[in-house]
PDB file of C-alpha atoms in Angstrom:
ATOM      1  CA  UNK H   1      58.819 225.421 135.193  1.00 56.00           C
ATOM      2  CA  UNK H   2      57.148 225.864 132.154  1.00 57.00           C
ATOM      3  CA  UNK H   3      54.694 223.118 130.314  1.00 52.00           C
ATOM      4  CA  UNK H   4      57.493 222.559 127.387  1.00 52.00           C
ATOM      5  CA  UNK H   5      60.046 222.493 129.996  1.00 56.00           C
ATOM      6  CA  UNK H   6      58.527 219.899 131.919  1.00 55.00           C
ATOM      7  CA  UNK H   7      57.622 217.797 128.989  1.00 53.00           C
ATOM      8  CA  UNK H   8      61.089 218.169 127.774  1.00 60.00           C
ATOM      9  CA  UNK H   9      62.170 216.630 131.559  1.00 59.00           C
ATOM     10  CA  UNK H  10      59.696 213.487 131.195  1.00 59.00           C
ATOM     11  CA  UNK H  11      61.002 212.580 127.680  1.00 56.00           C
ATOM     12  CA  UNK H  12      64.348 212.270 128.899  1.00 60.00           C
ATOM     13  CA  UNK H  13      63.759 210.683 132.107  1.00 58.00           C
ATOM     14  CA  UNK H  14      61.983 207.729 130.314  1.00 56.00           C
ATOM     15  CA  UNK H  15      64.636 207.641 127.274  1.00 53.00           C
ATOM     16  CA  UNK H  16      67.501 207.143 130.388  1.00 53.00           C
ATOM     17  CA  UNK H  17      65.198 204.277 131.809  1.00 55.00           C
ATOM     18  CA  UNK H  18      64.975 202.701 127.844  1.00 53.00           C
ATOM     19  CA  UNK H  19      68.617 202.527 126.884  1.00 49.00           C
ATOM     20  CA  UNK H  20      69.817 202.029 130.624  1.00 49.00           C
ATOM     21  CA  UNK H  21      69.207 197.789 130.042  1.00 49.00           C
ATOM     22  CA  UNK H  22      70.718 197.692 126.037  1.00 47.00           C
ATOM     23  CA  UNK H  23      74.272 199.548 128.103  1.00 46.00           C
ATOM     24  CA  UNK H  24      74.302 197.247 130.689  1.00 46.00           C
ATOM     25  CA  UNK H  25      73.771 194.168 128.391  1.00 46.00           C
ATOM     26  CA  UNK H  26      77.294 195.289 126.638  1.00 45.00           C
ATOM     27  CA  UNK H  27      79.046 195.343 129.755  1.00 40.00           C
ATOM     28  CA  UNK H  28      81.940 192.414 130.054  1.00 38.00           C
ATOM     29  CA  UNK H  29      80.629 191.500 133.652  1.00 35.00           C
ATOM     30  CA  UNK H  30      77.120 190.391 131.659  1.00 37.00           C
ATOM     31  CA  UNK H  31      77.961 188.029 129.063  1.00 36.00           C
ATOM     32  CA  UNK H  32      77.786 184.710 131.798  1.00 34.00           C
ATOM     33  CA  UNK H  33      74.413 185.188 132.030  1.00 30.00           C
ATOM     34  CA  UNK H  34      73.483 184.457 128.300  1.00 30.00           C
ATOM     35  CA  UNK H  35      76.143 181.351 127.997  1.00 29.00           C
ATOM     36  CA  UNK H  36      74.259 177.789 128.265  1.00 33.00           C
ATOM     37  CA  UNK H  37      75.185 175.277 130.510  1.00 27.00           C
ATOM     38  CA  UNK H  38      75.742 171.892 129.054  1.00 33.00           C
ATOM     39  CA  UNK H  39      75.795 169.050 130.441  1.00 32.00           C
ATOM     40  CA  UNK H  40      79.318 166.199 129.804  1.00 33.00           C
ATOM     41  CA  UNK H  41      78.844 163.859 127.075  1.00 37.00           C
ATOM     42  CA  UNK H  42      78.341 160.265 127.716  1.00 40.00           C
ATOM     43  CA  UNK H  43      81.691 158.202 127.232  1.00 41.00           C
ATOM     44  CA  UNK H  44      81.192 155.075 125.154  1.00 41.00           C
ATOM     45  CA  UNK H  45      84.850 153.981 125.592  1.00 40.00           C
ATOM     46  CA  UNK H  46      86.214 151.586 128.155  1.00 45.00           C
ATOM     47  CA  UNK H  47      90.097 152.137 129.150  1.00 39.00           C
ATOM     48  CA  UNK H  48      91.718 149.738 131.430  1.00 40.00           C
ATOM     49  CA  UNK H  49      94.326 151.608 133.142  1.00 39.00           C
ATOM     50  CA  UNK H  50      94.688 154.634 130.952  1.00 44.00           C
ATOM     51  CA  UNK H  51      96.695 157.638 132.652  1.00 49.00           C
ATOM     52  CA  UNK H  52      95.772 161.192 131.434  1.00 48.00           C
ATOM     53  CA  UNK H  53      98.911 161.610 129.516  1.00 51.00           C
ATOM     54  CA  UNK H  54      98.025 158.479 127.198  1.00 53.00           C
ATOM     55  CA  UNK H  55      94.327 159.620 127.145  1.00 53.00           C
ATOM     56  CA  UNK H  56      95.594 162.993 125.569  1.00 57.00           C
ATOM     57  CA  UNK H  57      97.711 160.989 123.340  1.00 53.00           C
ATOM     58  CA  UNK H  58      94.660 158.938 121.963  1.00 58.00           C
ATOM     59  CA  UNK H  59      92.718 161.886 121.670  1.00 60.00           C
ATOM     60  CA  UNK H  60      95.521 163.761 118.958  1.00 59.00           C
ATOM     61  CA  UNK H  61      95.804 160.326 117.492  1.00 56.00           C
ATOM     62  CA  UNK H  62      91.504 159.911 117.304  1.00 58.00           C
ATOM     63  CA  UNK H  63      92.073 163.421 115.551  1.00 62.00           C
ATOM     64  CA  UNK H  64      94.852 162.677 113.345  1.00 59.00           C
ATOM     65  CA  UNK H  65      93.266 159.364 112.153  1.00 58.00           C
ATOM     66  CA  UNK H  66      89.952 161.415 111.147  1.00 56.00           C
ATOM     67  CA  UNK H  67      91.439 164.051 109.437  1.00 57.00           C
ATOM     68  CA  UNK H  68      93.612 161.252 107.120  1.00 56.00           C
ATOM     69  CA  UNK H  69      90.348 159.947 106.819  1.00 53.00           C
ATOM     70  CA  UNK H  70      88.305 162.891 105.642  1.00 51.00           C
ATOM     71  CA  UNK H  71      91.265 163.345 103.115  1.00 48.00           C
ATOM     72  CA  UNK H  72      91.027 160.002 101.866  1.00 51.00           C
ATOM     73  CA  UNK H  73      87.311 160.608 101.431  1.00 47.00           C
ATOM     74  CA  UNK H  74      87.527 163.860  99.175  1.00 50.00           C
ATOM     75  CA  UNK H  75      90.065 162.342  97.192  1.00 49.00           C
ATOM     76  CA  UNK H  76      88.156 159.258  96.579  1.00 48.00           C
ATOM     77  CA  UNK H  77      85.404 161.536  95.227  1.00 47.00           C
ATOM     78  CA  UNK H  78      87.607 163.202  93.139  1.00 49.00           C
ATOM     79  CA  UNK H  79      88.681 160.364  91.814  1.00 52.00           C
ATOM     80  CA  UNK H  80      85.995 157.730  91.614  1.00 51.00           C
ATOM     81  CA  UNK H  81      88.146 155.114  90.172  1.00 49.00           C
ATOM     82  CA  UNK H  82      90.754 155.028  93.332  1.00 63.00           C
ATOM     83  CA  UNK H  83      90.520 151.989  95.226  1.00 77.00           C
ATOM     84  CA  UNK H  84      87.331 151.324  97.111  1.00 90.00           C
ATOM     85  CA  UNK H  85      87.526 150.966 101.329  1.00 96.00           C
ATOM     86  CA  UNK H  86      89.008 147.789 102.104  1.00 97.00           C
ATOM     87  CA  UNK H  87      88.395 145.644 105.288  1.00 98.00           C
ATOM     88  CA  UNK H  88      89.962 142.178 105.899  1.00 98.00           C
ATOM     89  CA  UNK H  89      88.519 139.788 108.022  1.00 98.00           C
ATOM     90  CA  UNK H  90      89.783 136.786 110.071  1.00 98.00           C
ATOM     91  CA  UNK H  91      88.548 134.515 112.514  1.00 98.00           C
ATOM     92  CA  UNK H  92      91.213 133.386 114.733  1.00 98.00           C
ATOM     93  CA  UNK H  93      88.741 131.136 117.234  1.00 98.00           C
ATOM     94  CA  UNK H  94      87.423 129.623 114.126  1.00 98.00           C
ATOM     95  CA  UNK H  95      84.780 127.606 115.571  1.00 98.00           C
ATOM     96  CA  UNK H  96      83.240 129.334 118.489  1.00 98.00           C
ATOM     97  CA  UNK H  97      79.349 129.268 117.721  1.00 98.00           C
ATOM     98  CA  UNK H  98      76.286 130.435 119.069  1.00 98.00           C
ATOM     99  CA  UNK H  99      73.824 128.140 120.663  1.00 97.00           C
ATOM    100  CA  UNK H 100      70.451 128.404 119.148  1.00 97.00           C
ATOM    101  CA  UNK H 101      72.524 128.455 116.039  1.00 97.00           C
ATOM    102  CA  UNK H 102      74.330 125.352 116.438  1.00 97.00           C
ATOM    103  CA  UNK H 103      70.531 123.759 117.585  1.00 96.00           C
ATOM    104  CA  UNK H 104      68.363 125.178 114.774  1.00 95.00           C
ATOM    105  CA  UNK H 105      71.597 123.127 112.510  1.00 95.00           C
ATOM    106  CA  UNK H 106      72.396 119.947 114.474  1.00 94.00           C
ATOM    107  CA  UNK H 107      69.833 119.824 117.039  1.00 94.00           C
ATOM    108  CA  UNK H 108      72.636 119.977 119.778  1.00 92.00           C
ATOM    109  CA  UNK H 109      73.611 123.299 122.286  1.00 88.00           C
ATOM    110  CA  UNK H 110      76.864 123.795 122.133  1.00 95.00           C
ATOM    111  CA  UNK H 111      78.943 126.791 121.678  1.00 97.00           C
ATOM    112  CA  UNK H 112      81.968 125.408 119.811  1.00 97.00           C
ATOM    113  CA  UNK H 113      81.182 123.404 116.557  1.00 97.00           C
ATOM    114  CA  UNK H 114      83.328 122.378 113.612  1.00 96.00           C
ATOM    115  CA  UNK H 115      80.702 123.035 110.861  1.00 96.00           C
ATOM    116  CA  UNK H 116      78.038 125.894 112.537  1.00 97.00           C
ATOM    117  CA  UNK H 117      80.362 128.422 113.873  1.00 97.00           C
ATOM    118  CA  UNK H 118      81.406 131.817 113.670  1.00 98.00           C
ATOM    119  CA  UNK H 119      83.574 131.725 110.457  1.00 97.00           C
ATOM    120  CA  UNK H 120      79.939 130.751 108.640  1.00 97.00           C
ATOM    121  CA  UNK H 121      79.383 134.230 108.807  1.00 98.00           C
ATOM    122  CA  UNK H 122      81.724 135.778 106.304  1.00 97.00           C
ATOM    123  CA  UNK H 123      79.529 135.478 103.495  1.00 97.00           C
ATOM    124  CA  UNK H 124      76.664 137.358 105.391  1.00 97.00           C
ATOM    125  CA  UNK H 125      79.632 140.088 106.511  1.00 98.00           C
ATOM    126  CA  UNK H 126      80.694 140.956 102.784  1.00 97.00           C
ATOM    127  CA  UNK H 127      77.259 140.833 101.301  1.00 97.00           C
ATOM    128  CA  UNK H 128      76.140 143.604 104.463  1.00 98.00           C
ATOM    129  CA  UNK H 129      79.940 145.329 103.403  1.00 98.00           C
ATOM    130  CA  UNK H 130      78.943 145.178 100.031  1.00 97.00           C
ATOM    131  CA  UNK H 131      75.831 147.419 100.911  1.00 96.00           C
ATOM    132  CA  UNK H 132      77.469 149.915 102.311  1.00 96.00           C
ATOM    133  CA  UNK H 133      80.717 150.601  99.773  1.00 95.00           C
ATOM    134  CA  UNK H 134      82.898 147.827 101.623  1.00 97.00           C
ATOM    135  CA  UNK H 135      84.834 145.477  99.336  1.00 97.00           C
ATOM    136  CA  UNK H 136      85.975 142.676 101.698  1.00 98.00           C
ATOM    137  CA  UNK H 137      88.317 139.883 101.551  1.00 98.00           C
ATOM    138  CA  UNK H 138      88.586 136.715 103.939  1.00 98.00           C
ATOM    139  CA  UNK H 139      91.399 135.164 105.385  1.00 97.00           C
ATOM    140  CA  UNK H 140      89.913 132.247 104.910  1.00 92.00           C
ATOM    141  CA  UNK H 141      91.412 130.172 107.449  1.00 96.00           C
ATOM    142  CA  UNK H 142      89.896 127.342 109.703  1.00 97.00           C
ATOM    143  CA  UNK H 143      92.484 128.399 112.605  1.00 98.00           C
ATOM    144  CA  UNK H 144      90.624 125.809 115.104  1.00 97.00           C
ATOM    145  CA  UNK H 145      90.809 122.854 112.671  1.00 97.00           C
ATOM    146  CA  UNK H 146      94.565 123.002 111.867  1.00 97.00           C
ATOM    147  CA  UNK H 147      95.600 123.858 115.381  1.00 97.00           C
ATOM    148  CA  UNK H 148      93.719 119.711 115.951  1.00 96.00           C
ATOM    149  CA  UNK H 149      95.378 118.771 112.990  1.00 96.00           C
ATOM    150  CA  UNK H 150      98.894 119.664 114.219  1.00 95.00           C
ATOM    151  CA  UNK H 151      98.161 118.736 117.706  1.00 95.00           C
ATOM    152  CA  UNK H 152      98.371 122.204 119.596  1.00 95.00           C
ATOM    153  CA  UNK H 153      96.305 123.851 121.550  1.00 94.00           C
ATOM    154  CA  UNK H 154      93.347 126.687 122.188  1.00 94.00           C
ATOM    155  CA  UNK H 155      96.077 129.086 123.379  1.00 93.00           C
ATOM    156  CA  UNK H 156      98.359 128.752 120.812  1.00 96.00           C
ATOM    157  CA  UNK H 157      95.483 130.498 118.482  1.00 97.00           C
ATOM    158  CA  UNK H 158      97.228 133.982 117.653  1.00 97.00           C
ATOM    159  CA  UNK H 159     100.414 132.531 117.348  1.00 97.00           C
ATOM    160  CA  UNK H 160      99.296 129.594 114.788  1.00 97.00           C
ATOM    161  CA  UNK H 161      96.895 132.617 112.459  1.00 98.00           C
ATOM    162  CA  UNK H 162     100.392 135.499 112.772  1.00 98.00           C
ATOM    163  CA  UNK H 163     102.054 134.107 110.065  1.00 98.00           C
ATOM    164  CA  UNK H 164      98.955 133.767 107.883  1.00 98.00           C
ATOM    165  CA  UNK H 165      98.245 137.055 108.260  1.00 98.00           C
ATOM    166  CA  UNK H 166     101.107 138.398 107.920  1.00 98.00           C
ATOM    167  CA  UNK H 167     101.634 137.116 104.568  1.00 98.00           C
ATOM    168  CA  UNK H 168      98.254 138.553 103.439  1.00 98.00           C
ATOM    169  CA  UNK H 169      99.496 142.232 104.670  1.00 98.00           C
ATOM    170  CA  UNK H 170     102.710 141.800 102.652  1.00 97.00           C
ATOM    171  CA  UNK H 171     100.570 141.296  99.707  1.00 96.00           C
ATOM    172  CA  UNK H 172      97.680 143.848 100.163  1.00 96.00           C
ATOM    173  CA  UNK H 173      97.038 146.684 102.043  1.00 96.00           C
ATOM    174  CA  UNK H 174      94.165 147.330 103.696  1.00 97.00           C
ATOM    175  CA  UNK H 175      91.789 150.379 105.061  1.00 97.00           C
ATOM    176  CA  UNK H 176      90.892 147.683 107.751  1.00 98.00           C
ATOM    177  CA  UNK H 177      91.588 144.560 109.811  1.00 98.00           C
ATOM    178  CA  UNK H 178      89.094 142.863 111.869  1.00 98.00           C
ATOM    179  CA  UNK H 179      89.380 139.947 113.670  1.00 98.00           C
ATOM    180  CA  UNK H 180      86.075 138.543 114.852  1.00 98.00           C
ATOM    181  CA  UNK H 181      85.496 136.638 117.683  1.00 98.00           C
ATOM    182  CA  UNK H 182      82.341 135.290 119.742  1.00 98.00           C
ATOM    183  CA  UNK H 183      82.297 136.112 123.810  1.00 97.00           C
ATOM    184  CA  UNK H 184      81.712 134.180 126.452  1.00 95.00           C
ATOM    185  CA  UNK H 185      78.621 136.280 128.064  1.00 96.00           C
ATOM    186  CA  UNK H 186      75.401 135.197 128.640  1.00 94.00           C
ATOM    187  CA  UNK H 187      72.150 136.621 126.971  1.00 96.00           C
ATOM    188  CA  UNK H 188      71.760 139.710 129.279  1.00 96.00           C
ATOM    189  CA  UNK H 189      75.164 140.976 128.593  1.00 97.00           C
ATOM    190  CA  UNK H 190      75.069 140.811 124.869  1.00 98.00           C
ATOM    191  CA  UNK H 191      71.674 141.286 123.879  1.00 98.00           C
ATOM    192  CA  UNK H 192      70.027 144.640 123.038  1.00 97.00           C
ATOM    193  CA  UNK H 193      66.607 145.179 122.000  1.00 98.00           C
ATOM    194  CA  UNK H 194      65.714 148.489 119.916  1.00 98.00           C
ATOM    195  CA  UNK H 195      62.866 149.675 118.073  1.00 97.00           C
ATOM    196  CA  UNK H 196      61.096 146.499 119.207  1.00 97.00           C
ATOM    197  CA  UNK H 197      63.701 144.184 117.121  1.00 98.00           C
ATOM    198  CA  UNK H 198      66.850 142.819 118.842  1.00 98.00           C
ATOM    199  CA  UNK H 199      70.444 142.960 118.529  1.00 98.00           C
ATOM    200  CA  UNK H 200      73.978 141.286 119.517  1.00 98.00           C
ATOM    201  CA  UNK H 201      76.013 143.714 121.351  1.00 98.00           C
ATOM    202  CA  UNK H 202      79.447 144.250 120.343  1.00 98.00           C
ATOM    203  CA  UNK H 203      82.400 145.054 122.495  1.00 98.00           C
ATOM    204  CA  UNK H 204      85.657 146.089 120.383  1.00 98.00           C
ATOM    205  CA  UNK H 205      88.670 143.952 122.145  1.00 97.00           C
ATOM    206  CA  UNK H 206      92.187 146.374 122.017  1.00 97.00           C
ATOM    207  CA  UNK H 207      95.691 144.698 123.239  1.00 96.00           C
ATOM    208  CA  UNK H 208      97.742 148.035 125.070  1.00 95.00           C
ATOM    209  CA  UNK H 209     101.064 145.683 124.770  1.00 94.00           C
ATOM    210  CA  UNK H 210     102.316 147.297 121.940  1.00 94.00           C
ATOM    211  CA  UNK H 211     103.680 149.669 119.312  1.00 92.00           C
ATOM    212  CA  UNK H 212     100.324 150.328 117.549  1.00 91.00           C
ATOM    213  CA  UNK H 213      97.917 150.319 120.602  1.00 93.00           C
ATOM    214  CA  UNK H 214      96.885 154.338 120.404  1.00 95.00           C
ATOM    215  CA  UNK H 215      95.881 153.557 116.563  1.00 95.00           C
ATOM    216  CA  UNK H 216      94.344 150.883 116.937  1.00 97.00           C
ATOM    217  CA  UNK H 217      91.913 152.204 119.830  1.00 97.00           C
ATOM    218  CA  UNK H 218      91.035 155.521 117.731  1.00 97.00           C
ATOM    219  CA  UNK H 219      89.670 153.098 115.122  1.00 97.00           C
ATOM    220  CA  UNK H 220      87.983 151.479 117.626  1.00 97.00           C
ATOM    221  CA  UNK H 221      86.953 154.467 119.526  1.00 97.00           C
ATOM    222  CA  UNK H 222      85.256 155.837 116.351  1.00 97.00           C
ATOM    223  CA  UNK H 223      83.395 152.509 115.092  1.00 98.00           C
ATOM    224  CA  UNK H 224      82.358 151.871 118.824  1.00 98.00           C
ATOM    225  CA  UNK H 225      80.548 155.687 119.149  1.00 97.00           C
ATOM    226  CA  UNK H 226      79.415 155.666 115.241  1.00 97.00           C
ATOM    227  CA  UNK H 227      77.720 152.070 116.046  1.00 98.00           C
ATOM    228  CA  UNK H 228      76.265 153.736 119.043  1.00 98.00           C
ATOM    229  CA  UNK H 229      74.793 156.465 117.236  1.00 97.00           C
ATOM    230  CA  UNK H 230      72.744 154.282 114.918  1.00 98.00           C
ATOM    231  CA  UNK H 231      71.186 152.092 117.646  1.00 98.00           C
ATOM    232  CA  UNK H 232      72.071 153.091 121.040  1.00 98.00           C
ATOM    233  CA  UNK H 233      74.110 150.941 123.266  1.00 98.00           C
ATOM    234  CA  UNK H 234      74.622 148.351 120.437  1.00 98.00           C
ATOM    235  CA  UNK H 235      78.298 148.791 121.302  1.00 98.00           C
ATOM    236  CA  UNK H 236      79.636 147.638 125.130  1.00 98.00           C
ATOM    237  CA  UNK H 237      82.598 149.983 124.201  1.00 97.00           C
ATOM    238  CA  UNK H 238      86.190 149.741 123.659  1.00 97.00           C
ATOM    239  CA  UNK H 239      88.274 147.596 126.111  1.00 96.00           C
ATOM    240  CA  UNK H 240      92.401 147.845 126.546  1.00 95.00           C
ATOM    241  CA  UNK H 241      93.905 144.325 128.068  1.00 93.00           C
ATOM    242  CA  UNK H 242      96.888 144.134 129.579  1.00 90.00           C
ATOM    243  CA  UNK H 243      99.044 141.953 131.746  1.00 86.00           C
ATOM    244  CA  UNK H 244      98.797 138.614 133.153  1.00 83.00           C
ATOM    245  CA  UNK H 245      96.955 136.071 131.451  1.00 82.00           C
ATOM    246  CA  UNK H 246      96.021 137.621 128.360  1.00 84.00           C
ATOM    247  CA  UNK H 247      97.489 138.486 124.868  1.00 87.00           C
ATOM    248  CA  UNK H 248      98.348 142.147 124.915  1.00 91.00           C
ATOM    249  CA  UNK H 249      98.455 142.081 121.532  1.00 95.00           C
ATOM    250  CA  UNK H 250      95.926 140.110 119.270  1.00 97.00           C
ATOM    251  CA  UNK H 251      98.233 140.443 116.599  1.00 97.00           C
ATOM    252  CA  UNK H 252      97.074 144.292 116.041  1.00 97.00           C
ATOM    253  CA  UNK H 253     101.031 145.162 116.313  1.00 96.00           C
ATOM    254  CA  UNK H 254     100.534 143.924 112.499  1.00 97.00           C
ATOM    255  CA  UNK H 255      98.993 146.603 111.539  1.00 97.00           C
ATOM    256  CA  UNK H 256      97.854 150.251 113.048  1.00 96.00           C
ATOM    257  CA  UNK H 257      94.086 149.673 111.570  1.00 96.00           C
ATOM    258  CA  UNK H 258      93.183 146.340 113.342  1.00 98.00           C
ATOM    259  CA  UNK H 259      90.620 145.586 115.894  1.00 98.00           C
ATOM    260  CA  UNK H 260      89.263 142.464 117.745  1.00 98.00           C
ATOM    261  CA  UNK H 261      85.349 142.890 117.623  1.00 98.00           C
ATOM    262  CA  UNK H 262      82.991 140.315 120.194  1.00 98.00           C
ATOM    263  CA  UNK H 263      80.028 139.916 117.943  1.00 98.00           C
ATOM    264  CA  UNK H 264      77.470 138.594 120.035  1.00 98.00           C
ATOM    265  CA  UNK H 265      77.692 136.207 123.150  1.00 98.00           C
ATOM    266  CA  UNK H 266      76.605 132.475 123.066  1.00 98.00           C
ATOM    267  CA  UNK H 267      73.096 132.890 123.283  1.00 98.00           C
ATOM    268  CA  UNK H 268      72.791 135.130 120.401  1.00 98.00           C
ATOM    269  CA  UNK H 269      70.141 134.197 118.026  1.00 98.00           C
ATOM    270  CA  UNK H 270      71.063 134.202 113.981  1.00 97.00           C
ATOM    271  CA  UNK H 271      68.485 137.119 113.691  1.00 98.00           C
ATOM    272  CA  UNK H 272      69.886 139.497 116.154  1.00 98.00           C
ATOM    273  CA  UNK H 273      73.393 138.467 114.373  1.00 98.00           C
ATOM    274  CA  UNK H 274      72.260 139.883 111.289  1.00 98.00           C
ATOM    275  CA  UNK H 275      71.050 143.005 112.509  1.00 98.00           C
ATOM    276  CA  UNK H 276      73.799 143.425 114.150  1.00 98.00           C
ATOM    277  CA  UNK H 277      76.132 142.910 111.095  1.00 98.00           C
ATOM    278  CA  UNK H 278      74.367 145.551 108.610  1.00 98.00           C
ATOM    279  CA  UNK H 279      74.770 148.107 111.338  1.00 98.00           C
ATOM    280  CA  UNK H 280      78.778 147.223 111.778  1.00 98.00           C
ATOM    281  CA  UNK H 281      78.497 147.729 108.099  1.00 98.00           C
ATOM    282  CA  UNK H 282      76.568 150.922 108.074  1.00 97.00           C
ATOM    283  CA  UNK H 283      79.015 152.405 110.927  1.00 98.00           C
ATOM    284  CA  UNK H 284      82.434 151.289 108.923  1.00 97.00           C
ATOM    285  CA  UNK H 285      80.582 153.389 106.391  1.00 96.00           C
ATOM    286  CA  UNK H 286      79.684 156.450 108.277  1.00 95.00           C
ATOM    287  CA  UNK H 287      82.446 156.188 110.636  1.00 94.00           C
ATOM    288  CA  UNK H 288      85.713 155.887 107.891  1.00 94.00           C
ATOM    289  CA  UNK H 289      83.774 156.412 104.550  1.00 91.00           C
ATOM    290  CA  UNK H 290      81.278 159.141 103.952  1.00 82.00           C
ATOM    291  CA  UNK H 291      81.759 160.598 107.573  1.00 60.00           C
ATOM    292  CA  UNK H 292      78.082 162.072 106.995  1.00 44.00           C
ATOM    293  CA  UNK H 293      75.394 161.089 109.373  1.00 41.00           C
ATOM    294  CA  UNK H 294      72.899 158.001 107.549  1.00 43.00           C
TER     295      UNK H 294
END
């Protein structure tokens, strides 16, 4: 064998060996290899007794309710001068109230009042609203008073507000309804602290006992995960009731873009109610008005 000869031999036994791994790397029984593995998502949302067939259906109805949102979106910046996002809010427990609250006011714990309660929050709720594109209007009704007034009782709350709000639907339409109540936990359950300030926790209430139920918990399956993703476990998630002993409805059968939000528990503090409020705001914003991360 000649020099040439062998030199040819050595040049193409090392040009086999180069393009022998880019070949193989095209071959269908490869491509595994390069495809990360990710790990499940965290889910923020709390179903009591959801089967798989109604979790599908609140998935298509989460995606139907975003993309009628995202339409609503472009066309309102298209069109500045259509109608801004518009939320209603009521306060069916009129007069729960937060403890320190109530004590900083009165001097006294308690965690029902008739003049430091919940419904003294509205005007903090619009002007936080109001930051963030909201234009909201109050059903201005001090449900716990008249229910003393007309001699009936705790329970007959939802009942006594229905017709109220019912009206107000008739005569405007809103982009959405929330009824806000106080809960019952203690400090450890609805208190969050973040960035070295704290917070209320949320929880978004949902009654399954009716026509509207798979609406009503994408709305609150979005706000609860866009609230999560501006401070992290701010929400407590999204709970379905059902059955015995409670409402199963909340009045949401009233309309498909209602919720029941727990701001807080009794031990929340005025401070960490505030926070708490401009980031409801900033979600409602992010969540069913710009849809852009803040």
């Amino acid at each position: 064998m000649t020099l040439l000869k062998k030199l040819q031999w050595s040049f193409g036994l090392l040009l086999f060996f180069f393009v022998l791994p880019v070949i193989a790397g095209q071959l269908p029984f490869n491509k595994q290899a390069s495809t990360p593995i990710t790990e499940p998502e965290d889910k923020q949302v709390v179903y009591a007794a959801t089967n798989l067939a109604e979790q599908s259906a609140l998935e298509q109805t989460k995606e139907e309710t975003q993309d009628q949102t995202k339409v609503e979106t472009q066309d309102q910046t298209q069109n500045p001068s259509k109608d801004p996002f518009k939320v209603l809010l009521l306060f069916t427990h009129s007069q729960e109230s937060y403890q320190p609250v109530v004590k900083a006011a009165s001097g006294k714990a308690a965690v029902y009042d008739e003049k430091t309660n919940i419904l003294n929050l509205k005007d903090t709720i619009s002007k936080h609203f109001s930051m963030n594109g909201i234009q909201t209007d109050v059903l201005d009704v001090d449900v716990m008073k008249e229910l003393k007034l007309k001699g009936k009782s705790f329970p007959d709350s939802y009942n006594f507000v229905r017709p109220y709000l019912e009206k107000r639907l008739q005569e405007q339409s809103y982009d959405l309804v929330i009824d806000l109540h106080r809960d019952s936990a203690k400090k450890n359950a609805t208190t969050l602290t973040y960035n070295n300030e704290s917070y209320a926790r949320i929880a978004i209430v949902i009654g399954a006992e009716h026509k509207n139920y798979r609406w009503n918990t994408a709305y609150a399956e979005s706000l609860s995960a866009a609230m999560n993703e501006i401070v992290p476990k701010i929400s407590r998630g999204v709970i379905s009731k059902s059955g015995d002993n409670v409402d199963g409805r909340y009045n949401q059968d009233l309309t498909k873009e209602m919720i029941l939000i727990e701001l807080g528990g009794i031990d929340n503090t005025g401070e960490e109610l505030n926070r708490t409020i401009a980031v409801i705001g900033k979600a409602i914003s992010k969540s069913f008005i710009t849809g852009k991360q803040q």
